[in-house]
Amino acid sequence: MTTIAYRDGVIAYDSRLSEDDLIISDSYNKCFINTINKVNTYIFFAGTVVLVPVLIEVLEGPLLAQAPGELEALVWTGEELAWAGISEGYYFKMNLELDSPFVIGSGKHHAYTVFDMGGDAITAVKMAAKRDKNTGGIINSFSLWDRS
């Protein structure tokens, strides 16, 4: 899967693309930029990559996702940060508070421990990459305030 962490206006995410025990790439870009309802939207995803276009369709309007696999994402519209995804064929979306840290993906337990110790989003993903086999590669960061 991956680890994506948010804290204090920064989203950090790794670049490892894996399937089961196989590392496919350590340089995959997990940030999709798409125009949804005339708004530039940034989607940081963890899970089944082929479901990203389905999630984009769902975010554009009412549609029930009918696809196997799991996908979760942090979605930034320039004003709103949300946790969205597809689980067991159903779509979910929940708006997040910008002053509360949040983590998704397979390394989230490790990242939350870093947050408990006062660390930032980048450090949280770096530390998750040390223990979670599905997190790794390049650690990228995105500032909400630089690209709204």
mmCIF file of C-alpha atoms in Angstrom:
data_model
loop_
_atom_site.group_PDB
_atom_site.id
_atom_site.type_symbol
_atom_site.label_atom_id
_atom_site.label_comp_id
_atom_site.label_asym_id
_atom_site.label_seq_id
_atom_site.Cartn_x
_atom_site.Cartn_y
_atom_site.Cartn_z
ATOM 1 C CA MET A 1 0.000 0.000 0.000
ATOM 2 C CA THR A 2 1.780 3.179 1.161
ATOM 3 C CA THR A 3 1.823 5.766 3.939
ATOM 4 C CA ILE A 4 0.354 9.245 3.578
ATOM 5 C CA ALA A 5 0.525 11.584 6.566
ATOM 6 C CA TYR A 6 -0.948 15.033 7.131
ATOM 7 C CA ARG A 7 0.026 17.514 9.822
ATOM 8 C CA ASP A 8 0.197 21.314 10.060
ATOM 9 C CA GLY A 9 -0.589 21.990 6.403
ATOM 10 C CA VAL A 10 1.845 19.399 4.989
ATOM 11 C CA ILE A 11 1.007 16.106 3.297
ATOM 12 C CA ALA A 12 3.916 13.655 3.083
ATOM 13 C CA TYR A 13 3.804 10.475 1.022
ATOM 14 C CA ASP A 14 6.164 7.806 -0.211
ATOM 15 C CA SER A 15 6.743 6.578 -3.765
ATOM 16 C CA ARG A 16 6.712 2.779 -3.358
ATOM 17 C CA LEU A 17 4.326 0.858 -5.584
ATOM 18 C CA SER A 18 3.915 -2.722 -4.426
ATOM 19 C CA GLU A 19 1.687 -5.736 -4.853
ATOM 20 C CA ASP A 20 1.668 -8.338 -2.093
ATOM 21 C CA ASP A 21 5.379 -8.956 -1.376
ATOM 22 C CA LEU A 22 6.580 -7.535 -4.701
ATOM 23 C CA ILE A 23 8.062 -4.025 -4.996
ATOM 24 C CA ILE A 24 7.086 -2.786 -8.453
ATOM 25 C CA SER A 25 8.620 0.690 -8.237
ATOM 26 C CA ASP A 26 10.241 2.992 -5.698
ATOM 27 C CA SER A 27 9.620 6.108 -7.796
ATOM 28 C CA TYR A 28 5.854 6.120 -8.457
ATOM 29 C CA ASN A 29 4.059 9.455 -8.138
ATOM 30 C CA LYS A 30 1.080 8.976 -5.810
ATOM 31 C CA CYS A 31 -0.255 12.494 -6.312
ATOM 32 C CA PHE A 32 -2.812 12.947 -9.068
ATOM 33 C CA ILE A 33 -3.879 16.440 -10.038
ATOM 34 C CA ASN A 34 -7.265 16.617 -11.692
ATOM 35 C CA THR A 35 -9.891 19.266 -12.346
ATOM 36 C CA ILE A 36 -13.044 18.152 -10.568
ATOM 37 C CA ASN A 37 -16.115 20.361 -10.815
ATOM 38 C CA LYS A 38 -13.892 23.183 -12.189
ATOM 39 C CA VAL A 39 -11.537 23.036 -9.178
ATOM 40 C CA ASN A 40 -7.922 21.823 -9.280
ATOM 41 C CA THR A 41 -7.960 18.845 -6.952
ATOM 42 C CA TYR A 42 -4.947 16.989 -5.560
ATOM 43 C CA ILE A 43 -5.479 13.294 -4.802
ATOM 44 C CA PHE A 44 -2.883 11.422 -2.723
ATOM 45 C CA PHE A 45 -3.775 7.739 -2.855
ATOM 46 C CA ALA A 46 -2.998 4.488 -1.078
ATOM 47 C CA GLY A 47 -4.271 1.156 -2.355
ATOM 48 C CA THR A 48 -5.297 -0.226 -5.721
ATOM 49 C CA VAL A 49 -3.942 2.245 -8.290
ATOM 50 C CA VAL A 50 -6.432 1.232 -10.998
ATOM 51 C CA LEU A 51 -9.239 2.570 -8.780
ATOM 52 C CA VAL A 52 -7.938 6.170 -8.926
ATOM 53 C CA PRO A 53 -9.934 6.974 -12.110
ATOM 54 C CA VAL A 54 -13.034 5.477 -10.484
ATOM 55 C CA LEU A 55 -12.523 7.660 -7.402
ATOM 56 C CA ILE A 56 -12.147 10.717 -9.647
ATOM 57 C CA GLU A 57 -15.458 9.871 -11.349
ATOM 58 C CA VAL A 58 -17.131 9.491 -7.958
ATOM 59 C CA LEU A 59 -15.751 12.840 -6.768
ATOM 60 C CA GLU A 60 -17.153 14.507 -9.908
ATOM 61 C CA GLY A 61 -20.712 13.415 -9.221
ATOM 62 C CA PRO A 62 -22.991 10.692 -7.953
ATOM 63 C CA LEU A 63 -21.738 7.262 -8.915
ATOM 64 C CA LEU A 64 -21.588 4.022 -6.971
ATOM 65 C CA ALA A 65 -18.163 2.479 -7.338
ATOM 66 C CA GLN A 66 -18.475 -1.078 -8.572
ATOM 67 C CA ALA A 67 -14.875 -2.202 -8.664
ATOM 68 C CA PRO A 68 -12.938 -4.803 -6.692
ATOM 69 C CA GLY A 69 -10.105 -3.608 -4.502
ATOM 70 C CA GLU A 70 -9.481 -1.008 -1.850
ATOM 71 C CA LEU A 71 -8.394 2.602 -2.239
ATOM 72 C CA GLU A 72 -8.159 5.485 0.187
ATOM 73 C CA ALA A 73 -6.946 8.990 -0.479
ATOM 74 C CA LEU A 74 -6.416 12.416 0.963
ATOM 75 C CA VAL A 75 -8.125 14.914 -1.331
ATOM 76 C CA TRP A 76 -7.233 18.632 -1.288
ATOM 77 C CA THR A 77 -9.429 21.099 -3.213
ATOM 78 C CA GLY A 78 -7.582 24.262 -2.224
ATOM 79 C CA GLU A 79 -10.076 24.882 0.568
ATOM 80 C CA GLU A 80 -11.067 21.495 1.914
ATOM 81 C CA LEU A 81 -9.116 18.406 2.958
ATOM 82 C CA ALA A 82 -11.020 15.122 2.905
ATOM 83 C CA TRP A 83 -10.441 11.416 3.430
ATOM 84 C CA ALA A 84 -12.113 9.575 0.565
ATOM 85 C CA GLY A 85 -11.993 6.156 -0.959
ATOM 86 C CA ILE A 86 -13.565 2.961 -2.151
ATOM 87 C CA SER A 87 -14.031 -0.026 0.136
ATOM 88 C CA GLU A 88 -15.885 -3.225 -0.762
ATOM 89 C CA GLY A 89 -17.433 -1.482 -3.777
ATOM 90 C CA TYR A 90 -18.722 1.501 -1.794
ATOM 91 C CA TYR A 91 -17.511 5.078 -1.851
ATOM 92 C CA PHE A 92 -16.836 7.083 1.296
ATOM 93 C CA LYS A 93 -15.801 10.669 1.986
ATOM 94 C CA MET A 94 -15.223 12.520 5.241
ATOM 95 C CA ASN A 95 -14.004 16.095 5.601
ATOM 96 C CA LEU A 96 -10.994 16.508 7.896
ATOM 97 C CA GLU A 97 -10.087 19.255 10.331
ATOM 98 C CA LEU A 98 -6.985 21.095 9.140
ATOM 99 C CA ASP A 99 -5.634 21.372 12.683
ATOM 100 C CA SER A 100 -5.781 17.597 13.326
ATOM 101 C CA PRO A 101 -3.115 15.165 12.078
ATOM 102 C CA PHE A 102 -4.334 12.255 9.959
ATOM 103 C CA VAL A 103 -2.659 9.217 8.374
ATOM 104 C CA ILE A 104 -3.751 6.595 5.849
ATOM 105 C CA GLY A 105 -2.117 3.507 4.420
ATOM 106 C CA SER A 106 -0.271 0.433 5.562
ATOM 107 C CA GLY A 107 2.304 2.312 7.667
ATOM 108 C CA LYS A 108 -0.187 4.467 9.558
ATOM 109 C CA HIS A 109 0.479 2.842 12.946
ATOM 110 C CA HIS A 110 4.153 3.780 12.746
ATOM 111 C CA ALA A 111 3.364 7.301 11.493
ATOM 112 C CA TYR A 112 0.884 7.938 14.312
ATOM 113 C CA THR A 113 3.591 6.982 16.814
ATOM 114 C CA VAL A 114 5.821 9.695 15.318
ATOM 115 C CA PHE A 115 2.944 12.164 15.646
ATOM 116 C CA ASP A 116 2.491 11.130 19.292
ATOM 117 C CA MET A 117 6.152 12.025 19.812
ATOM 118 C CA GLY A 118 5.668 15.484 18.241
ATOM 119 C CA GLY A 119 7.107 14.711 14.814
ATOM 120 C CA ASP A 120 6.035 16.237 11.515
ATOM 121 C CA ALA A 121 4.419 14.580 8.474
ATOM 122 C CA ILE A 122 7.692 14.023 6.593
ATOM 123 C CA THR A 123 9.362 12.368 9.592
ATOM 124 C CA ALA A 124 6.238 10.248 10.134
ATOM 125 C CA VAL A 125 6.438 8.779 6.618
ATOM 126 C CA LYS A 126 10.224 8.330 6.845
ATOM 127 C CA MET A 127 9.860 6.343 10.054
ATOM 128 C CA ALA A 128 6.955 4.298 8.636
ATOM 129 C CA ALA A 129 9.224 3.386 5.707
ATOM 130 C CA LYS A 130 11.725 1.851 8.149
ATOM 131 C CA ARG A 131 9.158 -0.697 9.427
ATOM 132 C CA ASP A 132 6.434 -1.071 6.788
ATOM 133 C CA LYS A 133 7.495 -3.113 3.749
ATOM 134 C CA ASN A 134 4.930 -1.372 1.538
ATOM 135 C CA THR A 135 6.233 2.118 2.303
ATOM 136 C CA GLY A 136 9.497 3.297 0.780
ATOM 137 C CA GLY A 137 11.290 5.001 -2.047
ATOM 138 C CA ILE A 138 11.296 8.781 -2.229
ATOM 139 C CA ILE A 139 9.479 10.683 0.528
ATOM 140 C CA ASN A 140 7.600 13.575 -1.082
ATOM 141 C CA SER A 141 5.856 16.494 0.566
ATOM 142 C CA PHE A 142 3.108 18.891 -0.434
ATOM 143 C CA SER A 143 2.224 22.137 1.342
ATOM 144 C CA LEU A 144 -1.469 22.997 1.282
ATOM 145 C CA TRP A 145 -0.714 26.691 1.575
ATOM 146 C CA ASP A 146 1.698 26.849 -1.382
ATOM 147 C CA ARG A 147 -0.792 25.430 -3.905
ATOM 148 C CA SER A 148 -4.296 26.470 -2.936
#
